[in-house]
Amino acid sequence: MKKLGVGFLTGCLALALATSALAEQKEQVNVYENNNLVRSVVFIEGRSEYFVDGNTPGVKMDAAPYISQDRTFVPVRFLGNALGVTNENIFWDTETSKAKLVLGSRSAELTIGKKELLAGSQAKTMDVAPELKNARTYLPARFVAEALGYQVDFIDGLVVCYPEGTEKPDVSAVKQYLQGQQPQQGETYDLNGYTVPVKPKTEILINDDKENRVEILLGIIIPNRDVQAQCDEAEQILASKLGSDFAKKVVDLARQKTEVKQEISTGRFPTFTGPNGELVDVNSGWGSTRTSISVWSKGGSN
């Protein structure tokens, strides 16, 4: 297993060090005092900044945490550094897609796509798996933090990590700071060339189907959601790579389903062929609560 600072630069699944501006900052937080964890860390969905011991402003990141399947995911380097792990103790194995973080006598080892965490020598089952976004590894914050000796709570919309066995930290300073800031609207990230919102209205399914060359899957949820608002967003996402005219043509078909008891089926695959040879399918069966928009790269197959 290679150290992060060497292995990821040549691996196709890069873990991406921070930008040069960020590199001038200290690479990790000093969380130890007399061999005990003493610092708390706060992460916020969609905000490219984390907070240590309630100090504001926070430490800037070049990517924002996001929530998937009710779990908060944070880029591996920033998660490790915030919890006190140095870059020399963040490891990446390109062949097995494993990430390992070591903090003192504790460690957490995870594999992309697998719901298992090795905390020291003890294997634990998670309800989510590490994910890839734009060739970067994102880890579920709670499971990693707990493996490294933290307790994790969700307090007033904040993900708060603090030393296990201690009282919950006072996060009022962070909340006050956030109230005085302009909300970060429209934050996006790149997913296989598509510009995707950090907080999407649509269900964005990230499929690691390299064999069939799946680029992106979008799900328009029918019941109890604004279908047209989701379609507007889906059109913007597709237009960011495939062009506005083609995106409109695709999403206009998806817009036709507004109730569960409707069907979208053209009886052929693909429904559309994209400007670069992409294969695009729009489909929703009678009784289905989701309209799926699937995009395969040229040469891919369903």
Short mmCIF file of N, CA and C in Angstrom, two decimals, residues 7 67 73 111 121 142 151 169 181 183-184 197 200 237 241 287 293-294:
data_model
loop_
_atom_site.label_atom_id
_atom_site.label_comp_id
_atom_site.label_asym_id
_atom_site.label_seq_id
_atom_site.Cartn_x
_atom_site.Cartn_y
_atom_site.Cartn_z
N GLY A 7 1.48 7.55 -4.28
CA GLY A 7 0.71 6.62 -5.10
C GLY A 7 -0.38 7.26 -5.91
N ILE A 67 -24.27 14.66 1.25
CA ILE A 67 -25.02 13.59 1.92
C ILE A 67 -25.52 12.60 0.88
N PHE A 73 -20.47 12.40 3.39
CA PHE A 73 -19.23 11.97 2.76
C PHE A 73 -18.29 13.17 2.64
N THR A 111 -12.55 0.27 1.43
CA THR A 111 -12.41 0.00 0.01
C THR A 111 -13.58 0.61 -0.75
N SER A 121 -7.71 -4.14 13.80
CA SER A 121 -7.85 -5.53 13.32
C SER A 121 -9.30 -5.99 13.33
N ARG A 142 -18.78 9.53 9.55
CA ARG A 142 -19.08 8.93 10.86
C ARG A 142 -18.24 7.68 11.12
N GLN A 151 -16.49 10.44 18.68
CA GLN A 151 -17.93 10.24 18.69
C GLN A 151 -18.51 11.23 17.70
N PRO A 169 -19.41 19.23 22.31
CA PRO A 169 -18.81 20.57 22.29
C PRO A 169 -19.85 21.66 22.05
N GLN A 181 -22.84 34.58 7.40
CA GLN A 181 -22.28 34.35 6.07
C GLN A 181 -23.38 34.26 5.04
N PRO A 183 -25.23 32.35 2.40
CA PRO A 183 -25.32 30.91 2.12
C PRO A 183 -24.66 30.57 0.79
N GLN A 184 -23.96 29.45 0.77
CA GLN A 184 -23.27 29.03 -0.44
C GLN A 184 -24.26 28.36 -1.39
N PRO A 197 -24.92 19.71 -9.19
CA PRO A 197 -25.06 20.44 -7.93
C PRO A 197 -24.67 19.56 -6.74
N PRO A 200 -28.47 18.33 -5.06
CA PRO A 200 -29.36 18.18 -6.21
C PRO A 200 -30.81 17.92 -5.81
N ILE A 237 -27.94 19.72 -16.05
CA ILE A 237 -26.83 18.79 -15.89
C ILE A 237 -26.41 18.21 -17.24
N LYS A 241 -22.68 19.11 -20.59
CA LYS A 241 -21.75 18.32 -21.39
C LYS A 241 -22.26 18.03 -22.79
N GLY A 287 -46.46 2.38 -12.99
CA GLY A 287 -46.39 2.09 -11.57
C GLY A 287 -45.06 2.44 -10.94
N ILE A 293 -32.95 8.52 -16.44
CA ILE A 293 -32.21 8.99 -17.62
C ILE A 293 -30.80 8.44 -17.50
N SER A 294 -30.42 7.55 -18.40
CA SER A 294 -29.13 6.87 -18.33
C SER A 294 -28.28 7.27 -19.54
#
